[in-house]
Structures are given as structure tokens and as C-alpha cells.
Amino acid sequence: MRIVNNNLEIERLRNNPIFRLTGCMETTQFFSNLASACVKFGNYTESVIFESVEKTTLQKLDYIGQNTIYGQLEKYILIKPKFGSEVPDVVLVDGKVIHVFEIKVNLRSSDSKKAHGEKVKYERLQEYLTNNYPEYTVQIYAVDFLGGGGGSTALYERANVFTVINGKTFCEMMGINYDIVCINLEVDQDENRKFIRDYIEAVNRKTL
């Protein structure tokens, strides 16, 4: 994922706290672009994971309702399926167990209000799945994909509906390679380092 210039209007950036603190428009633009990339990184991580699922040896089955299925009849994966009013990130059906995954890049920095909202969401989803598929056991996981615990992770650990797992465990369950996913997340590092160098050079030219 490349860090790109969002081309925000200069007048809008003048009220950005970074500009108020530094008085430097180049610095304000740079950190605005960097913050935007960080916000988008969660969706980007999901897309890389989903691409890895689609490239596995799992056969793409027919659509079932609104949901696309990857796998065999006894083990299959649903990406962003809809159950009732809820849409989890990924569902893995393995035998008589429905594994539901909420993917987070790093639980440490999760917002406490959002964590509470997701707890309520997955409680509703658990009730829906249990009522509609009573022959299955339902397990719900919060995936701390790149994190190492701490911080807001405890909010998910204390929520009875979630089991917190790391990215490697998630990938093992899904049958994809964690290391390859991480490599694919890093493919634009050279371009992003150039983006940083260009910013530093622009600031240096201004101060000379």
C-alpha cells in the first residue's frame, strides 16, 4: 500500500493542529497523508488476507444466498458474509463448528467505544447463528493480526463473546501463510521510503 498525496485544500490544512503547532505546510501535508494511509491500512490488510484465501487450493463453490463460498462441502470459508443484519469479516465452517473472525491490525490501539459496539454486534450474531444453525458450535474470535497484546486487547479478552488470537493462529486455521501475507503488506516499502525522503528534501529546501 502506497502513501499518496491526498491533495487536500491548503485552507483546510491551515486549521490542522499540526500546522498550528509547526507553521509548516509541508509537514502538515506529510503527516495528513501518513495518517490517512494508517487509517486505510486495516482495510488494506483485510484485502491482502482475502486475496490469500482466494489463491488457496480451496475450490470456489457456488453462491449460497448472498454469500460466496470457498472450500469443500465439509470445510469452507465465507468472506464478508451476511447473517441477519450482521456482516462479520470472515467465517470458517469446519465440520460442525462455525468459526467467526473479526480482524484487527492491532488490538492494542482499538477504541474502547468501538470495542463495546463490536461486543454487542457479535453477541447478536452469536444468537442468530445459534438459533438458525443449532447443529453447529459457534466460536467467535478477535484476531490481533499484527499486535502483541496489551493496551485495549484486554477489552476484547474480558468480553465473553470473543476469544483473542494472533495473526499466525488465524492463518493456520484458514490454511494460509502468515509470513507471505506480511510480505505482501510490505511490497510498497521502497516507494513509501521515497515519499518520506521527498518530504525531508522539501522541508530542507524551505529552511535553507
Coordinates of C-alpha atoms in Angstrom, one line a residue:
M1 CA 0.0 0.0 0.0
R2 CA 1.5 3.3 -1.1
I3 CA 1.3 6.5 0.9
V4 CA -0.1 9.1 -1.5
N5 CA -0.7 12.8 -1.6
N6 CA -4.4 13.4 -0.8
N7 CA -4.2 16.9 -2.3
L8 CA -6.3 18.4 0.5
E9 CA -7.1 22.1 0.1
I10 CA -4.5 24.4 1.7
E11 CA -7.1 26.4 3.5
R12 CA -8.4 23.2 5.2
L13 CA -4.9 22.3 6.3
R14 CA -4.4 25.7 7.9
N15 CA -6.7 24.6 10.7
N16 CA -5.0 21.3 11.1
P17 CA -3.3 21.0 14.6
I18 CA 0.0 20.1 13.0
F19 CA 0.0 23.4 11.1
R20 CA -1.0 25.3 14.2
L21 CA 1.9 23.7 16.0
T22 CA 4.6 23.9 13.3
G23 CA 3.6 26.6 10.9
C24 CA 5.0 24.3 8.2
M25 CA 2.6 23.3 5.4
E26 CA 4.9 20.6 4.0
T27 CA 4.9 18.9 7.4
T28 CA 1.2 19.3 7.7
Q29 CA 0.6 17.7 4.3
F30 CA 3.0 14.9 5.0
F31 CA 1.5 13.8 8.3
S32 CA -2.0 14.2 6.9
N33 CA -1.1 11.8 4.1
L34 CA 0.6 9.5 6.6
A35 CA -2.4 9.5 8.9
S36 CA -4.8 8.8 6.0
A37 CA -2.7 5.8 5.0
C38 CA -2.7 4.4 8.6
V39 CA -6.5 4.7 8.7
K40 CA -6.8 2.8 5.4
F41 CA -4.2 0.1 6.4
G42 CA -6.8 -2.0 8.2
N43 CA -8.9 -2.4 5.1
Y44 CA -5.8 -3.0 3.0
T45 CA -4.7 -5.8 5.4
E46 CA -8.1 -7.4 5.0
S47 CA -7.8 -7.2 1.2
V48 CA -4.4 -8.9 1.3
I49 CA -5.8 -11.7 3.6
F50 CA -8.8 -12.2 1.3
E51 CA -6.6 -12.4 -1.7
S52 CA -4.6 -15.1 0.0
V53 CA -7.8 -17.1 0.8
E54 CA -8.8 -16.9 -2.9
K55 CA -5.4 -18.2 -4.0
T56 CA -5.5 -21.3 -1.8
T57 CA -6.3 -24.7 -3.2
L58 CA -9.9 -24.3 -1.9
Q59 CA -12.4 -24.6 -4.7
K60 CA -14.7 -21.6 -5.3
L61 CA -18.2 -23.0 -4.8
D62 CA -21.5 -21.5 -5.9
Y63 CA -23.2 -18.6 -4.3
I64 CA -25.4 -19.5 -1.3
G65 CA -27.8 -16.7 -0.8
Q66 CA -25.8 -13.6 -0.7
N67 CA -22.6 -15.3 0.3
T68 CA -19.7 -16.5 -1.8
I69 CA -18.2 -19.8 -0.6
Y70 CA -14.6 -21.0 -0.9
G71 CA -13.8 -24.6 0.0
Q72 CA -15.3 -28.1 0.1
L73 CA -18.7 -29.1 1.5
E74 CA -17.2 -30.1 4.9
K75 CA -14.8 -27.1 5.2
Y76 CA -15.4 -23.8 3.6
I77 CA -14.7 -20.1 4.0
L78 CA -17.1 -17.1 3.7
I79 CA -15.7 -13.6 3.2
K80 CA -17.8 -10.8 4.5
P81 CA -21.0 -12.9 4.7
K82 CA -24.3 -11.6 5.8
F83 CA -26.2 -13.3 8.6
G84 CA -29.4 -11.5 9.5
S85 CA -28.3 -7.8 9.9
E86 CA -24.6 -8.6 10.8
V87 CA -21.6 -8.9 8.5
P88 CA -18.5 -10.5 10.1
D89 CA -15.1 -10.2 8.4
V90 CA -14.6 -13.9 7.8
V91 CA -16.3 -17.2 8.6
L92 CA -14.7 -20.6 8.5
V93 CA -17.1 -23.6 8.7
D94 CA -15.1 -26.7 9.6
G95 CA -17.2 -29.8 10.2
K96 CA -19.8 -28.9 12.8
V97 CA -18.0 -25.7 14.0
I98 CA -18.7 -22.2 12.8
H99 CA -15.6 -20.0 13.4
V100 CA -16.3 -16.3 13.1
F101 CA -13.4 -13.8 12.9
E102 CA -13.2 -10.1 13.5
I103 CA -9.9 -9.0 12.0
K104 CA -7.9 -6.2 13.7
V105 CA -4.5 -5.0 12.7
N106 CA -3.6 -4.2 16.3
L107 CA -6.0 -4.6 19.2
R108 CA -3.7 -2.5 21.5
S109 CA -4.8 0.7 19.9
S110 CA -8.5 -0.1 19.5
D111 CA -11.1 2.4 20.6
S112 CA -12.9 1.4 23.8
K113 CA -16.3 2.6 22.5
K114 CA -15.9 0.6 19.2
A115 CA -14.9 -2.5 21.2
H116 CA -18.1 -2.3 23.2
G117 CA -20.1 -1.8 20.0
E118 CA -18.5 -4.9 18.4
K119 CA -19.2 -6.9 21.5
V120 CA -22.9 -6.1 21.1
K121 CA -22.7 -6.9 17.4
Y122 CA -21.1 -10.3 17.9
E123 CA -23.5 -11.2 20.7
R124 CA -26.4 -10.6 18.3
L125 CA -24.5 -12.6 15.6
Q126 CA -23.9 -15.5 18.0
E127 CA -27.5 -15.6 19.0
Y128 CA -28.5 -15.6 15.3
L129 CA -26.2 -18.4 14.4
T130 CA -27.0 -20.5 17.4
N131 CA -30.8 -20.1 16.7
N132 CA -30.6 -20.7 13.0
Y133 CA -27.9 -23.4 13.0
P134 CA -28.4 -25.3 16.2
E135 CA -26.5 -28.4 14.9
Y136 CA -23.3 -26.3 14.9
T137 CA -21.0 -25.0 17.6
V138 CA -20.3 -21.3 17.2
Q139 CA -16.8 -19.8 18.1
I140 CA -16.1 -16.1 17.7
Y141 CA -12.6 -14.7 17.6
A142 CA -11.0 -11.2 17.7
V143 CA -7.8 -11.5 15.6
D144 CA -4.9 -9.3 16.8
F145 CA -3.2 -9.7 13.4
L146 CA 0.0 -7.7 13.8
G147 CA -0.3 -6.9 17.5
G148 CA 1.3 -8.3 20.5
G149 CA -1.3 -7.8 23.2
G150 CA -1.5 -5.1 25.8
G151 CA -3.5 -1.9 25.7
S152 CA -7.1 -2.3 24.6
T153 CA -6.6 -6.0 24.0
A154 CA -8.0 -6.6 27.5
L155 CA -11.3 -5.1 26.4
Y156 CA -11.8 -7.9 23.9
E157 CA -10.4 -10.5 26.3
R158 CA -12.9 -9.5 29.0
A159 CA -15.8 -9.8 26.5
N160 CA -17.2 -13.3 27.0
V161 CA -18.2 -13.4 23.3
F162 CA -14.6 -13.2 22.0
T163 CA -11.5 -15.4 22.1
V164 CA -8.5 -13.3 21.2
I165 CA -6.0 -15.0 18.8
N166 CA -2.9 -13.7 17.0
G167 CA -2.4 -13.5 13.2
K168 CA -0.3 -16.7 13.0
T169 CA -3.0 -18.8 14.7
F170 CA -5.7 -17.2 12.4
C171 CA -3.7 -18.0 9.3
E172 CA -3.1 -21.6 10.4
M173 CA -6.9 -22.0 10.9
M174 CA -7.6 -20.5 7.5
G175 CA -4.9 -22.6 5.7
I176 CA -2.9 -19.5 4.5
N177 CA 0.7 -18.5 5.1
Y178 CA 1.1 -15.7 7.7
D179 CA 4.7 -14.8 6.5
I180 CA 3.5 -14.4 2.9
V181 CA 0.7 -12.2 4.0
C182 CA 3.1 -10.0 5.9
I183 CA 5.5 -9.9 2.9
N184 CA 2.6 -8.8 0.7
L185 CA 1.8 -6.0 3.2
E186 CA 5.3 -4.6 2.7
V187 CA 5.6 -4.6 -1.1
D188 CA 5.5 -0.8 -1.4
Q189 CA 8.1 0.0 1.2
D190 CA 10.6 1.3 -1.3
E191 CA 8.0 3.8 -2.7
N192 CA 7.0 4.8 0.8
R193 CA 10.6 5.5 1.8
K194 CA 10.9 7.7 -1.3
F195 CA 7.8 9.5 -0.2
I196 CA 9.4 10.2 3.2
R197 CA 12.7 11.3 1.5
D198 CA 10.9 13.7 -0.8
Y199 CA 9.2 15.3 2.2
I200 CA 12.5 15.7 4.1
E201 CA 14.1 17.3 1.0
A202 CA 11.2 19.7 0.6
V203 CA 11.5 20.8 4.2
N204 CA 15.3 21.2 3.9
R205 CA 14.9 23.3 0.8
K206 CA 12.4 25.6 2.6
T207 CA 14.8 26.1 5.6
L208 CA 17.9 26.8 3.6

